[in-house]
Structure formats: C-alpha cells, structure tokens
Coordinates of N, CA and C in Angstrom, one line a residue:
X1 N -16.6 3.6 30.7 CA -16.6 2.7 29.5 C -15.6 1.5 29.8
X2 N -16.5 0.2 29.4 CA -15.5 -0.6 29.8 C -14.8 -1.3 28.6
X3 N -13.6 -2.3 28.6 CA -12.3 -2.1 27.7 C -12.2 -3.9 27.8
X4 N -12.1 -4.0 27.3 CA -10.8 -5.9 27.1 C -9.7 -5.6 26.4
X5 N -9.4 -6.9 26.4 CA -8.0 -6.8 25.6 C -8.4 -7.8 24.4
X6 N -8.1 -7.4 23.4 CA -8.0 -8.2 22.0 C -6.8 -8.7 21.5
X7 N -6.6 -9.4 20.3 CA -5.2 -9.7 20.1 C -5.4 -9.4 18.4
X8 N -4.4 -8.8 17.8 CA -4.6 -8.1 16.0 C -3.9 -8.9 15.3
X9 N -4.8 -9.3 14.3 CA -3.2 -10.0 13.6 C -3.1 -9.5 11.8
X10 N -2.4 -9.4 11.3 CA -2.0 -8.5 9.7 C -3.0 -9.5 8.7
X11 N -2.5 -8.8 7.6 CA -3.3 -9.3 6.2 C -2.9 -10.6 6.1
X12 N -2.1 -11.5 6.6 CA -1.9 -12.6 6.4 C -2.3 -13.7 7.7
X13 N -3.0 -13.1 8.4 CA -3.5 -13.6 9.7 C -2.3 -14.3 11.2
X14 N -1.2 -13.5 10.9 CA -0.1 -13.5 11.6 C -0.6 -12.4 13.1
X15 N 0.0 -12.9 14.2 CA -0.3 -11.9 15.3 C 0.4 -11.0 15.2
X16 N 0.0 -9.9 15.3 CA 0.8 -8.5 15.3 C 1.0 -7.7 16.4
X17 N -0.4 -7.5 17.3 CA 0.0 -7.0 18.6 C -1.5 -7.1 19.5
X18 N -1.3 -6.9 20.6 CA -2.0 -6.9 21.3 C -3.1 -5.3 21.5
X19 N -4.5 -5.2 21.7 CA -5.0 -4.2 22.1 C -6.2 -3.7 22.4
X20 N -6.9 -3.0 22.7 CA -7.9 -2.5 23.6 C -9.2 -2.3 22.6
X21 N -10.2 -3.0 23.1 CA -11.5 -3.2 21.9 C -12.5 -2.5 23.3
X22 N -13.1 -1.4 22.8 CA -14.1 -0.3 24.0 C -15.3 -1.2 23.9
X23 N -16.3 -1.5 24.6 CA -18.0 -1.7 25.0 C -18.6 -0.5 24.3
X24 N -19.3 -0.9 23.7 CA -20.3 0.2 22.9 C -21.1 0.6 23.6
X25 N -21.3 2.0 23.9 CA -21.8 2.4 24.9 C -23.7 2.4 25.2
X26 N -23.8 2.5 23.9 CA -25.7 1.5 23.5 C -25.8 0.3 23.6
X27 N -24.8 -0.6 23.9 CA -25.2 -2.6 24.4 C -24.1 -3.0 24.9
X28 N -24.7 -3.0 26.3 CA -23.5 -2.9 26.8 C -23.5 -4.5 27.2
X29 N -21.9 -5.0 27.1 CA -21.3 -6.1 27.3 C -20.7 -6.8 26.1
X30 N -21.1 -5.8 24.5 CA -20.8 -6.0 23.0 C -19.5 -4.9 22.8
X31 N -18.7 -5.7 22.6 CA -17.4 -4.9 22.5 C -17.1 -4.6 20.8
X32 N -16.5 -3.1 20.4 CA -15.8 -2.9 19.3 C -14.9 -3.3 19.3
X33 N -14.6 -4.9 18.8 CA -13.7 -5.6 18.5 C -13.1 -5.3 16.9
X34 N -11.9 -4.7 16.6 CA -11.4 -4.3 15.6 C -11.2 -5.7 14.2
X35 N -11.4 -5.4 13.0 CA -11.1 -6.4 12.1 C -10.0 -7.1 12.1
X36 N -10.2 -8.2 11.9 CA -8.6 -9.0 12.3 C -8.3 -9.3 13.4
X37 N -9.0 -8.8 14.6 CA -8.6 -9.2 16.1 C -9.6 -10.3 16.6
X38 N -8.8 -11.2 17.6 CA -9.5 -12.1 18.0 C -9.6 -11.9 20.0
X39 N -10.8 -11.9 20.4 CA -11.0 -12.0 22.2 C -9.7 -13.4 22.3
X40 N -9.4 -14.6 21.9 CA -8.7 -15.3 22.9 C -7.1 -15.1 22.4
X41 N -6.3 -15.2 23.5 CA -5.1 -14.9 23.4 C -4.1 -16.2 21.9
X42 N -3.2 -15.5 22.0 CA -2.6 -16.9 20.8 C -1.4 -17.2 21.8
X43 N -1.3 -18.7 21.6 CA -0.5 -19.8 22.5 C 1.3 -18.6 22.3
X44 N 2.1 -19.0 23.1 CA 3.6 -18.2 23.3 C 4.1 -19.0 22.4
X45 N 4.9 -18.0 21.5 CA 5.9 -18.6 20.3 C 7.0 -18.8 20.7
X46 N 7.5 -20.0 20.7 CA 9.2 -19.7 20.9 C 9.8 -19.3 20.1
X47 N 11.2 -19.0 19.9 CA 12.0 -18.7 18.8 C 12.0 -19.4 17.8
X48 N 12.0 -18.5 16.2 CA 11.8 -19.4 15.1 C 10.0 -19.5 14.9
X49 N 9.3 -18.9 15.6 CA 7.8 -19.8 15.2 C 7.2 -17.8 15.7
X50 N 5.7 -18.1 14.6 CA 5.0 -17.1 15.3 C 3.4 -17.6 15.2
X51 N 2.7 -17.1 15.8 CA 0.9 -17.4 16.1 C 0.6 -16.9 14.5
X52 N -0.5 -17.6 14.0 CA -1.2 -17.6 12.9 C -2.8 -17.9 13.2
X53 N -3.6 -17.3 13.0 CA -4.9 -17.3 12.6 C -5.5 -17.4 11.5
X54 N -5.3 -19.4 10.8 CA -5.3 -19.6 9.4 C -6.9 -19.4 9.4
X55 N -7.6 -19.9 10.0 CA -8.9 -20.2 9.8 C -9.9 -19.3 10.3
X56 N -9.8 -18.6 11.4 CA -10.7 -17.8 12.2 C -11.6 -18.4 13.0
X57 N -10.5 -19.6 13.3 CA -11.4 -20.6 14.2 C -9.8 -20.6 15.4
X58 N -8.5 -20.7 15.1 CA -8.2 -21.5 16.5 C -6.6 -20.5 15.5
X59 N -5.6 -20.6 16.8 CA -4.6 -20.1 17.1 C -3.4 -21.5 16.5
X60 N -2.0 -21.4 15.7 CA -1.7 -22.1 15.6 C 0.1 -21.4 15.5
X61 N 1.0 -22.4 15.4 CA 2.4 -22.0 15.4 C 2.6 -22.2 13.9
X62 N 3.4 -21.7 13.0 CA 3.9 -21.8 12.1 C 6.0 -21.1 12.1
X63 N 6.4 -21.3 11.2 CA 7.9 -21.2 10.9 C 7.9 -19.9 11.1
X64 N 8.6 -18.7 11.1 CA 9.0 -17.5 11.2 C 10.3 -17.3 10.3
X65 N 10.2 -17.0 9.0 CA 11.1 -16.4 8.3 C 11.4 -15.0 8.0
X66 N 10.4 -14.4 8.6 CA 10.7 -13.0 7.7 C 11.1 -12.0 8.0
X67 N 12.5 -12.4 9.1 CA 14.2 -12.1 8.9 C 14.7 -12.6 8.3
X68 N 14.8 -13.5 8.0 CA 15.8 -14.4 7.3 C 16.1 -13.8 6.0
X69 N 17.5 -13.9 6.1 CA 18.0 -14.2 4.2 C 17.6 -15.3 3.5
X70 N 17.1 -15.1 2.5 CA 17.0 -16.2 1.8 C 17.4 -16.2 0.3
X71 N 17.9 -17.4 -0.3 CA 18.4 -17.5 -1.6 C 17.8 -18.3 -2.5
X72 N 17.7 -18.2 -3.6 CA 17.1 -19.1 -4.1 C 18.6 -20.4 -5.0
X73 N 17.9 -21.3 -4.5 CA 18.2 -22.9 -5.0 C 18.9 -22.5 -6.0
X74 N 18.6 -22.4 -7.4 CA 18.5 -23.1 -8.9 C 20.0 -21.9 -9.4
X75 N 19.7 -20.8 -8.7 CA 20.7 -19.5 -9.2 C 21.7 -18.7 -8.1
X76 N 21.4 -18.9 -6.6 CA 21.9 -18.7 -5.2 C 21.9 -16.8 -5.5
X77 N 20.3 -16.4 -6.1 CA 20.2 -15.1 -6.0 C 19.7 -14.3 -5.0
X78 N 19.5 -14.0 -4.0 CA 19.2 -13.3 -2.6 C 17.7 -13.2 -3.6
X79 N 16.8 -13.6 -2.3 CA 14.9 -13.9 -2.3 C 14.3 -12.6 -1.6
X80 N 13.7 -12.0 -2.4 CA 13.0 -10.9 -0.6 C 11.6 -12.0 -1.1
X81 N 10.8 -11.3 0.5 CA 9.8 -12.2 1.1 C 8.1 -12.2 -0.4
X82 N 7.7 -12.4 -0.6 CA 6.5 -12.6 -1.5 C 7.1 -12.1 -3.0
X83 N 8.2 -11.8 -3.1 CA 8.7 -12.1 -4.7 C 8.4 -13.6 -5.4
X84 N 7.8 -12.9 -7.1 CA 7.6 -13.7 -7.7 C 8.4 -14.4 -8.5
X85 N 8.8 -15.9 -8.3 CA 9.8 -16.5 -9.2 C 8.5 -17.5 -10.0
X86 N 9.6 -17.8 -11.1 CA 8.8 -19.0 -11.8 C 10.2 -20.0 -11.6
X87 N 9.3 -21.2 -11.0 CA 9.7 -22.5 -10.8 C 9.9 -23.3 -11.5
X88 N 10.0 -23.9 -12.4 CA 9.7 -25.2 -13.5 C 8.6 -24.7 -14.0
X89 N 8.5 -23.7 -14.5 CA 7.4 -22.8 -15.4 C 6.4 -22.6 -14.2
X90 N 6.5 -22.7 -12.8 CA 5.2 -21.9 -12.0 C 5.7 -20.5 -11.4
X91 N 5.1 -20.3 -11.4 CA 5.3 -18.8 -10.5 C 4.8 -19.3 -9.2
X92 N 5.8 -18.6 -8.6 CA 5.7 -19.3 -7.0 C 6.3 -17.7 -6.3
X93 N 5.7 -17.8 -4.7 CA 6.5 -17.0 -4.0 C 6.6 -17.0 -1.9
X94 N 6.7 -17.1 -1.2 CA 7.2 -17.9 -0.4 C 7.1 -15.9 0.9
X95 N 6.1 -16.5 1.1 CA 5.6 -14.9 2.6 C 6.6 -14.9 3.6
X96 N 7.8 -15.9 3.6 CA 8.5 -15.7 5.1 C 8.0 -16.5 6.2
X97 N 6.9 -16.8 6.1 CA 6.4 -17.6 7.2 C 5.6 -19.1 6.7
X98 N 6.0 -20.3 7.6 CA 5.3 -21.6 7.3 C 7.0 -22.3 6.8
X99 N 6.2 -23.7 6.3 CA 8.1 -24.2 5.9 C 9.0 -23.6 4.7
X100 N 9.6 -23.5 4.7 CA 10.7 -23.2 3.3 C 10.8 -23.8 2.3
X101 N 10.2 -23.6 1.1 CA 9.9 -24.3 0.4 C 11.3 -24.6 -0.4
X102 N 10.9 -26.1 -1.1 CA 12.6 -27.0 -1.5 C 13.9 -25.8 -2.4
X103 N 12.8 -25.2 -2.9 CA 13.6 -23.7 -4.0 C 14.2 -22.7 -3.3
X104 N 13.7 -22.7 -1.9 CA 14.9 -21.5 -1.3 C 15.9 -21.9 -0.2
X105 N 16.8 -21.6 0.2 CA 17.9 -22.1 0.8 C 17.9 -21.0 2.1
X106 N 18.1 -21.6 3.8 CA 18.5 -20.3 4.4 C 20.1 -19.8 4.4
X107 N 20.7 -21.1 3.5 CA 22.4 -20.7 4.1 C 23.0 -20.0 2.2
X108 N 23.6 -19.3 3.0 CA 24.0 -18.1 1.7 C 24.9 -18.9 1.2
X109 N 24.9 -19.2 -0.6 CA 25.5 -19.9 -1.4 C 27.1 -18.9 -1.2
X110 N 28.2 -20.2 -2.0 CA 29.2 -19.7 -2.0 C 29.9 -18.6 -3.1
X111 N 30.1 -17.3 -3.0 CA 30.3 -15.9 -3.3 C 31.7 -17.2 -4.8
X112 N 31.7 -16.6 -6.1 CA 32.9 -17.0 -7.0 C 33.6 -16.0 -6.2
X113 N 35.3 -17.2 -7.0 CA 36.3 -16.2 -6.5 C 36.5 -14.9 -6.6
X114 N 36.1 -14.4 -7.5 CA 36.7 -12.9 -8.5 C 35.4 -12.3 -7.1
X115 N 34.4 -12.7 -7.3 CA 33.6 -11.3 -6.5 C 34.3 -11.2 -5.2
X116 N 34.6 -12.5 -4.1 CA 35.4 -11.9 -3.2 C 36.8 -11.4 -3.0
X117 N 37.3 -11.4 -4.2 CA 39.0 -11.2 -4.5 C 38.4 -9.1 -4.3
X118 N 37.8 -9.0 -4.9 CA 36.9 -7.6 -5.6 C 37.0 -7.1 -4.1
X119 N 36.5 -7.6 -3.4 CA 35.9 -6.9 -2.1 C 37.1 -6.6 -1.4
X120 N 38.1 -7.9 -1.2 CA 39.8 -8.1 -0.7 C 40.2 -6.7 -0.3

C-alpha cells in the first residue's frame, strides 16, 4: 500500500501537523486524505507567524498569539484566547492568532502598589 504525506490543520484552519494519507486499495492512485488536511506543503513560519488555510485554496502566514499573555486595554485584566468580552457594547473575542486587536495589549499593565507591597 502506497502512503504520501499530507499536512492537518485544527478547527480553525491553522497547521497542526504533518501526516500519512494510505491509497485506497480499490483506486489505486486516490489517496484517504484525512478532513482538514491538505497534499501541498504550507510555506516555513518564522517566529511569531504560523501557516493558515483561510480559504481551502492556498497556504498563508498569519500572527501567532496563542502563548502570549494577553490583557485587555480598558481594565488591564489578563485575556485567555477566544473569551468573550463586550467592547463598546460588542461582544468580541480574539483566537490568539492574526493581528491583535486595538482592545488587547501584549505588555502586562502596571500591578497598584498595595498588590505588589502584598506579594513583598
């Protein structure tokens, strides 16, 4: 049985990993290509950026957040990734990946006195 290589990418069409799609052994040269996975490779990310498959047409770079700490703007309250805030009455929420939108900050606002005196 013969094998290629595919590439997988998550529910948000991010690459995830690389892997092995088998030839169906009744037509042969038609590969079980897994959902989500694409035959061509996605371009090398440098640091800060990962492969996205927005369309299911072409391979693309986007921002890479989702290590990051993030705060939000308006209150400097620590953000996890697809939490729902309301913005100026919208509900908004921000996946970690693509730009950072104006409402979240990557640099950790400054701690009041009393909380770090507490920690001292």
């Amino acid at each position: 049985m013969k094998q290629k290589t595919v590439y997988q990418t998550d529910n948000e069409g991010l690459f995830a990993y690389e892997t092995l799609a088998n030839e169906l052994a009744l037509a042969p040269g038609v590969y079980n290509i897994p959902y989500g996975a694409y035959e061509d490779a996605p371009p090398p990310a440098p640091a800060g950026m990962v492969q996205r498959r927005a369309d299911g047409q072409a391979w693309s770079l986007v921002e890479d957040h989702r290590d990051a700490r993030l705060w939000l703007v308006a209150t400097g309250a620590p953000y996890s990734r697809h939490e729902e805030v309301e913005i100026d009455g919208v509900v908004s929420q921000y996946p970690g990946w693509g730009p950072v939108p104006a409402w979240l900050t990557l640099v950790e606002p400054p701690r009041p006195v009393e909380d770090a005196e507490a920690d001292a």
